[in-house]
């Protein structure tokens, strides 16, 4: 589902925005491209805090994630490109995925797992 251009973006550092919402209020938190891992059609993100994100996901598990990299050429020769991902999310606090992520990111308390339902290149 994810195009090669998406994986090219992940080779460079950039800010990732994670948007959740519940009770008619949006919440945005951030992480880094280098923290993202892909397993099948699931995006795995180490979570140290993200308590507001977790509270939203308990009520509404839909998320929108945006990320990009200036170093990757976008449409029509544009300098930089980005993606908008939509999906459903849950937090993982134990098990093989948690252990695998903890080995690489020992600061995490949980793993935010997002099942990607759509991916759109923006630029």
Backbone as a chain_set.jsonl record, in Angstrom:
{"seq": "XXXXXXXXXXXXXXXXXXXXXXXXXXXXXXXXXXXXXXXXXXXXXXXXXXXXXXXXXXXXXXXXXXXXXXXXXXXXXXXXXXXXXXXXXXXXXXXXXXXXXXXXXXXXXXXXXXXXXXXXXXX", "coords": {"N": [[0.818, -1.195, 0.0], [1.952, 1.262, 0.733], [3.77, 3.657, -1.066], [6.971, 3.633, -2.817], [8.153, 6.164, -2.622], [7.341, 7.054, -0.126], [8.901, 5.47, 1.604], [11.356, 6.443, 0.895], [11.217, 9.021, 1.95], [11.302, 8.375, 4.668], [13.977, 7.896, 5.056], [15.178, 10.224, 5.72], [15.473, 12.769, 8.241], [12.707, 14.265, 9.824], [9.8, 16.077, 10.944], [7.024, 14.463, 12.413], [3.584, 14.612, 12.53], [0.955, 13.725, 14.637], [-2.389, 13.374, 14.692], [-5.231, 13.302, 16.673], [-8.643, 12.965, 17.821], [-11.403, 13.705, 19.916], [-14.512, 14.173, 21.616], [-15.179, 16.526, 20.225], [-12.793, 17.958, 19.982], [-9.578, 18.522, 18.758], [-6.333, 16.993, 18.958], [-2.861, 17.339, 18.727], [0.233, 15.783, 18.428], [3.799, 15.249, 18.299], [6.488, 13.48, 16.648], [9.459, 11.899, 15.357], [10.658, 11.219, 12.009], [12.627, 9.222, 12.004], [11.901, 7.569, 14.065], [9.838, 6.0, 13.228], [8.537, 2.838, 12.343], [7.749, 0.251, 10.051], [5.559, -2.415, 9.834], [4.268, -4.848, 8.008], [1.158, -3.662, 7.15], [1.121, -1.785, 9.121], [1.97, 0.998, 11.048], [4.443, 1.618, 13.363], [5.106, 3.32, 16.341], [7.235, 4.597, 18.781], [6.176, 5.371, 22.06], [6.523, 7.559, 24.633], [5.275, 9.458, 26.216], [2.444, 10.792, 25.294], [-0.127, 10.802, 26.456], [-2.538, 12.251, 26.17], [-3.118, 11.634, 23.533], [-3.52, 8.878, 23.793], [-5.801, 8.895, 25.428], [-7.682, 10.054, 23.685], [-7.746, 8.062, 21.678], [-8.912, 5.944, 23.014], [-11.543, 6.718, 22.949], [-12.035, 7.341, 20.305], [-10.649, 5.788, 17.728], [-9.503, 6.682, 15.369], [-6.919, 8.16, 13.403], [-4.856, 10.766, 12.02], [-1.925, 11.17, 10.292], [0.851, 13.116, 9.455], [3.802, 13.594, 7.543], [7.093, 14.384, 6.318], [9.853, 15.189, 4.091], [12.336, 17.404, 3.205], [14.421, 16.771, 1.528], [13.61, 14.953, -0.389], [12.457, 14.729, -3.63], [9.409, 16.066, -4.747], [6.191, 16.214, -6.398], [6.217, 17.425, -9.777], [8.872, 18.356, -9.77], [9.121, 19.659, -7.363], [10.781, 20.832, -4.463], [11.076, 18.761, -1.928], [8.766, 16.633, -0.207], [5.727, 15.192, 1.099], [3.535, 13.177, 3.159], [0.194, 12.135, 3.876], [-1.275, 10.116, 6.148], [-3.929, 7.962, 6.972], [-5.69, 6.167, 9.443], [-6.42, 3.544, 11.842], [-5.87, 3.305, 15.342], [-4.037, 1.904, 18.132], [-2.695, 1.24, 21.382], [0.18, -0.562, 22.358], [1.359, -2.404, 25.03], [2.843, -4.549, 25.82], [4.377, -7.703, 24.85], [5.554, -9.275, 21.732], [5.903, -7.263, 19.68], [6.11, -4.934, 21.219], [8.452, -5.616, 22.684], [10.358, -5.796, 20.614], [10.375, -3.145, 19.642], [11.118, -1.809, 22.002], [13.736, -2.683, 22.294], [15.057, -1.149, 20.419], [14.258, 1.437, 21.046], [14.641, 2.339, 23.99], [13.453, 4.195, 25.666], [10.73, 4.149, 25.469], [7.34, 3.749, 26.642], [5.063, 2.6, 25.76], [3.805, 1.323, 22.63], [2.638, 3.001, 19.871], [0.462, 1.796, 17.615], [-0.497, 1.961, 14.347], [-2.855, 1.069, 12.091], [-2.622, 1.324, 8.786], [-4.816, 2.823, 6.589], [-5.099, 4.505, 4.44], [-2.904, 6.281, 2.253], [-1.531, 9.221, 1.126], [0.312, 11.109, -1.114], [1.362, 14.425, -0.644], [2.773, 16.65, -1.694]], "CA": [[0.0, 0.0, 0.0], [2.795, 2.449, 0.815], [4.628, 3.783, -2.239], [8.417, 3.733, -2.597], [8.466, 7.546, -2.24], [7.146, 7.125, 1.321], [10.081, 4.883, 2.249], [12.453, 7.375, 0.635], [11.043, 10.089, 2.952], [11.727, 7.871, 5.976], [15.443, 7.877, 5.135], [15.604, 11.552, 6.167], [14.808, 13.223, 9.466], [11.648, 15.258, 9.669], [8.796, 16.043, 12.003], [5.797, 13.694, 12.175], [2.452, 15.084, 13.332], [-0.063, 12.713, 14.901], [-3.608, 14.079, 15.085], [-6.348, 12.503, 17.184], [-9.725, 13.837, 18.242], [-12.575, 13.171, 20.613], [-15.287, 15.222, 22.291], [-15.132, 17.729, 19.386], [-11.538, 18.687, 20.147], [-8.429, 17.853, 18.145], [-5.065, 16.995, 19.691], [-1.73, 17.04, 17.853], [1.524, 15.549, 19.071], [4.833, 15.062, 17.283], [7.616, 12.575, 16.807], [10.44, 12.051, 14.28], [10.662, 10.191, 10.955], [13.541, 8.127, 12.343], [11.28, 6.705, 15.068], [8.77, 5.213, 12.619], [8.835, 1.509, 11.819], [6.62, -0.318, 9.324], [5.432, -3.879, 9.896], [3.114, -5.131, 7.155], [0.443, -2.414, 6.874], [1.007, -1.096, 10.403], [3.009, 1.941, 11.422], [4.754, 1.496, 14.789], [5.712, 4.55, 16.838], [7.502, 4.527, 20.219], [5.442, 6.382, 22.826], [6.97, 7.739, 26.008], [4.178, 10.193, 26.831], [1.244, 10.623, 24.456], [-1.284, 10.47, 27.293], [-3.746, 12.821, 25.551], [-3.352, 10.811, 22.345], [-4.09, 7.614, 24.256], [-7.166, 9.155, 25.898], [-8.514, 10.217, 22.499], [-7.873, 6.784, 20.968], [-9.879, 5.115, 23.753], [-12.888, 7.156, 22.562], [-12.108, 7.385, 18.837], [-9.341, 5.254, 17.355], [-9.048, 7.222, 14.087], [-5.787, 9.086, 13.469], [-4.271, 11.307, 10.802], [-0.494, 11.385, 10.499], [1.539, 13.757, 8.342], [5.255, 13.603, 7.646], [7.725, 14.764, 5.071], [11.296, 15.428, 4.063], [12.719, 18.387, 2.199], [15.438, 16.188, 0.651], [13.005, 14.05, -1.376], [11.738, 15.496, -4.635], [7.979, 15.812, -4.844], [5.558, 16.36, -7.704], [6.615, 18.521, -10.666], [10.188, 18.878, -9.412], [9.038, 20.409, -6.107], [11.806, 20.467, -3.48], [10.458, 18.23, -0.721], [7.461, 15.997, -0.351], [5.163, 14.703, 2.349], [2.428, 12.227, 3.082], [-0.899, 12.123, 4.857], [-1.723, 8.753, 6.407], [-5.117, 7.829, 7.809], [-5.833, 4.809, 9.921], [-6.948, 3.326, 13.183], [-4.727, 3.139, 16.234], [-4.137, 1.291, 19.448], [-1.41, 1.22, 22.082], [0.671, -1.887, 22.75], [2.173, -2.241, 26.242], [3.635, -5.762, 26.065], [4.353, -8.664, 23.751], [6.697, -9.281, 20.817], [6.101, -5.966, 19.021], [6.632, -4.047, 22.261], [9.834, -6.005, 22.973], [11.172, -5.429, 19.457], [10.507, -1.679, 19.629], [11.858, -1.411, 23.198], [15.159, -2.955, 22.044], [15.605, -0.036, 19.641], [13.88, 2.701, 21.675], [14.446, 1.976, 25.396], [12.728, 5.241, 26.384], [9.284, 4.036, 25.283], [6.476, 3.139, 27.663], [4.104, 1.86, 24.965], [3.977, 1.492, 21.19], [1.44, 3.405, 19.144], [0.351, 0.995, 16.4], [-1.511, 2.541, 13.468], [-3.156, 0.273, 10.894], [-2.751, 2.317, 7.726], [-5.94, 2.582, 5.689], [-4.85, 5.278, 3.218], [-1.675, 7.068, 2.22], [-1.598, 10.135, 0.001], [1.433, 12.044, -1.233], [0.782, 15.751, -0.64], [3.524, 17.621, -2.499]], "C": [[0.862, 1.26, 0.0], [3.741, 2.514, -0.384], [6.107, 3.911, -1.863], [8.828, 5.12, -2.121], [8.319, 7.735, -0.729], [8.387, 6.597, 2.045], [11.324, 5.735, 2.014], [12.411, 8.521, 1.647], [11.563, 9.636, 4.316], [13.246, 7.802, 6.141], [16.008, 9.192, 5.658], [14.848, 11.939, 7.428], [13.789, 14.288, 9.126], [10.651, 15.074, 10.797], [7.573, 15.263, 11.525], [4.725, 14.271, 13.095], [1.404, 13.985, 13.421], [-1.29, 13.445, 15.434], [-4.679, 13.072, 15.492], [-7.444, 13.48, 17.6], [-10.795, 13.028, 18.958], [-13.261, 14.336, 21.297], [-15.172, 16.558, 21.565], [-13.881, 18.573, 19.581], [-10.393, 17.866, 19.572], [-7.209, 17.973, 19.044], [-3.967, 16.601, 18.708], [-0.49, 16.844, 18.713], [2.525, 15.24, 17.961], [5.833, 13.995, 17.668], [8.525, 12.814, 15.614], [10.324, 10.929, 13.273], [11.49, 8.977, 11.37], [12.984, 7.186, 13.403], [10.226, 5.777, 14.471], [9.288, 3.89, 12.085], [7.568, 0.983, 11.149], [6.675, -1.837, 9.443], [4.133, -4.227, 9.18], [2.416, -3.811, 6.811], [0.239, -1.594, 8.15], [2.225, -0.218, 10.653], [3.205, 1.838, 12.932], [5.545, 2.712, 15.235], [5.985, 4.387, 18.333], [6.805, 5.683, 20.938], [5.969, 6.415, 24.254], [5.87, 8.44, 26.815], [2.89, 9.848, 26.101], [0.001, 10.253, 25.266], [-2.586, 11.049, 26.73], [-4.122, 12.046, 24.306], [-4.027, 9.502, 22.744], [-5.533, 7.797, 24.734], [-8.124, 9.327, 24.722], [-8.787, 8.873, 21.831], [-8.818, 5.829, 21.697], [-11.309, 5.458, 23.367], [-13.099, 7.088, 21.054], [-10.739, 6.965, 18.316], [-8.834, 5.718, 15.988], [-7.915, 8.215, 14.291], [-5.445, 9.573, 12.07], [-2.822, 11.633, 11.132], [0.064, 12.062, 9.257], [3.036, 13.734, 8.618], [5.838, 13.998, 6.316], [9.227, 14.891, 5.217], [11.598, 16.384, 2.915], [13.667, 17.784, 1.16], [14.879, 15.313, -0.466], [12.16, 14.874, -2.351], [10.282, 15.07, -4.72], [7.467, 15.937, -6.261], [6.142, 17.545, -8.468], [7.941, 19.162, -10.284], [10.212, 19.688, -8.128], [10.089, 19.901, -5.12], [11.137, 20.048, -2.182], [9.117, 17.595, -1.023], [6.996, 15.497, 1.014], [3.99, 13.777, 2.092], [1.419, 12.478, 4.185], [-1.363, 10.677, 4.95], [-2.977, 8.814, 7.262], [-5.228, 6.376, 8.22], [-6.473, 4.743, 11.276], [-5.783, 2.913, 14.086], [-5.087, 2.448, 17.536], [-2.752, 1.369, 20.081], [-1.084, -0.203, 22.506], [1.617, -1.704, 23.927], [2.992, -3.474, 26.596], [3.544, -6.678, 24.854], [5.514, -8.483, 22.797], [6.959, -7.945, 20.119], [6.672, -4.964, 20.012], [8.111, -4.35, 22.516], [10.784, -5.596, 21.848], [11.416, -3.913, 19.41], [11.329, -1.193, 20.821], [13.361, -1.63, 23.016], [15.813, -1.805, 21.282], [15.367, 1.316, 20.311], [13.603, 2.465, 23.161], [13.725, 3.036, 26.24], [11.212, 5.042, 26.335], [8.597, 3.39, 26.486], [5.43, 2.235, 27.008], [4.462, 2.053, 23.497], [2.628, 1.911, 20.609], [1.45, 2.652, 17.819], [-0.813, 1.533, 15.574], [-1.675, 1.648, 12.249], [-3.483, 1.277, 9.792], [-3.875, 1.91, 6.77], [-5.817, 3.376, 4.394], [-3.568, 6.071, 3.384], [-1.7, 7.925, 0.974], [-0.388, 11.049, 0.013], [0.828, 13.438, -1.406], [1.49, 16.737, -1.565], [4.217, 16.928, -3.642]], "O": [[0.524, 2.232, -0.675], [4.433, 1.541, -0.685], [6.442, 4.255, -0.73], [9.744, 5.25, -1.31], [9.08, 8.486, -0.119], [8.863, 7.218, 2.995], [12.238, 5.747, 2.838], [13.453, 8.946, 2.145], [12.188, 10.414, 5.036], [13.739, 7.663, 7.26], [17.187, 9.268, 6.001], [13.723, 11.494, 7.653], [14.003, 15.112, 8.237], [10.654, 14.066, 11.504], [7.148, 15.393, 10.377], [4.94, 14.402, 14.3], [1.016, 13.392, 12.414], [-1.239, 14.061, 16.499], [-4.988, 12.129, 14.763], [-7.2, 14.68, 17.718], [-11.051, 11.862, 18.657], [-12.644, 15.376, 21.528], [-15.078, 17.607, 22.204], [-13.914, 19.784, 19.365], [-10.254, 16.677, 19.858], [-7.071, 18.936, 19.799], [-4.121, 15.646, 17.946], [-0.205, 17.638, 19.609], [2.138, 14.998, 16.818], [6.003, 13.656, 18.839], [8.384, 13.824, 14.924], [9.94, 9.813, 13.623], [11.098, 7.838, 11.118], [13.54, 6.11, 13.62], [9.766, 4.856, 15.146], [10.344, 3.83, 11.455], [6.457, 1.234, 11.615], [7.706, -2.458, 9.186], [3.042, -3.942, 9.673], [3.045, -2.927, 6.23], [-0.702, -0.806, 8.245], [3.365, -0.65, 10.485], [2.246, 1.956, 13.695], [6.527, 3.096, 14.599], [5.065, 4.071, 19.088], [6.843, 6.825, 20.481], [5.875, 5.432, 24.989], [5.578, 8.059, 27.949], [2.326, 8.767, 26.266], [-0.831, 9.472, 24.803], [-3.629, 10.4, 26.806], [-5.303, 11.82, 24.043], [-4.989, 9.072, 22.107], [-6.387, 6.949, 24.473], [-9.243, 8.814, 24.749], [-9.923, 8.578, 21.46], [-9.458, 4.992, 21.061], [-12.196, 4.607, 23.442], [-14.203, 6.812, 20.583], [-9.77, 7.713, 18.451], [-7.832, 5.196, 15.499], [-7.938, 9.013, 15.228], [-5.703, 8.896, 11.075], [-2.534, 12.292, 12.131], [-0.215, 11.638, 8.135], [3.478, 13.84, 9.762], [5.153, 13.954, 5.294], [9.791, 14.726, 6.298], [11.153, 16.175, 1.786], [13.704, 18.251, 0.021], [15.607, 14.966, -1.397], [11.266, 15.616, -1.944], [9.963, 13.882, -4.761], [8.226, 15.783, -7.219], [6.519, 18.552, -7.867], [8.122, 20.368, -10.451], [11.213, 20.338, -7.827], [10.269, 18.694, -4.96], [10.68, 20.898, -1.417], [8.428, 17.971, -1.971], [7.782, 15.395, 1.955], [3.523, 13.622, 0.964], [1.748, 12.963, 5.268], [-1.791, 10.086, 3.959], [-3.071, 9.633, 8.177], [-4.906, 5.47, 7.451], [-6.995, 5.729, 11.797], [-4.839, 2.257, 13.646], [-6.238, 2.411, 17.97], [-1.754, 1.545, 19.382], [-1.954, -0.95, 22.953], [2.574, -0.935, 23.838], [3.752, -3.456, 27.564], [2.739, -6.456, 23.949], [6.373, -7.631, 23.022], [8.112, -7.537, 19.98], [7.606, -4.23, 19.691], [8.931, -3.433, 22.557], [11.885, -5.108, 22.105], [12.537, -3.466, 19.164], [12.142, -0.278, 20.684], [14.168, -0.853, 23.525], [16.994, -1.52, 21.481], [16.173, 2.235, 20.164], [12.44, 2.398, 23.558], [13.423, 2.792, 27.408], [10.483, 5.695, 27.081], [9.188, 2.606, 27.229], [4.972, 1.254, 27.595], [5.33, 2.862, 23.167], [1.611, 1.254, 20.832], [2.344, 2.849, 16.995], [-1.956, 1.561, 16.029], [-0.742, 1.487, 11.463], [-4.488, 1.986, 9.857], [-3.881, 0.808, 6.221], [-6.363, 2.976, 3.365], [-3.196, 6.475, 4.485], [-1.875, 7.406, -0.128], [-0.093, 11.688, 1.023], [-0.092, 13.628, -2.2], [0.831, 17.586, -2.165], [4.901, 17.576, -4.434]]}, "num_chains": 1, "name": "protein.A"}
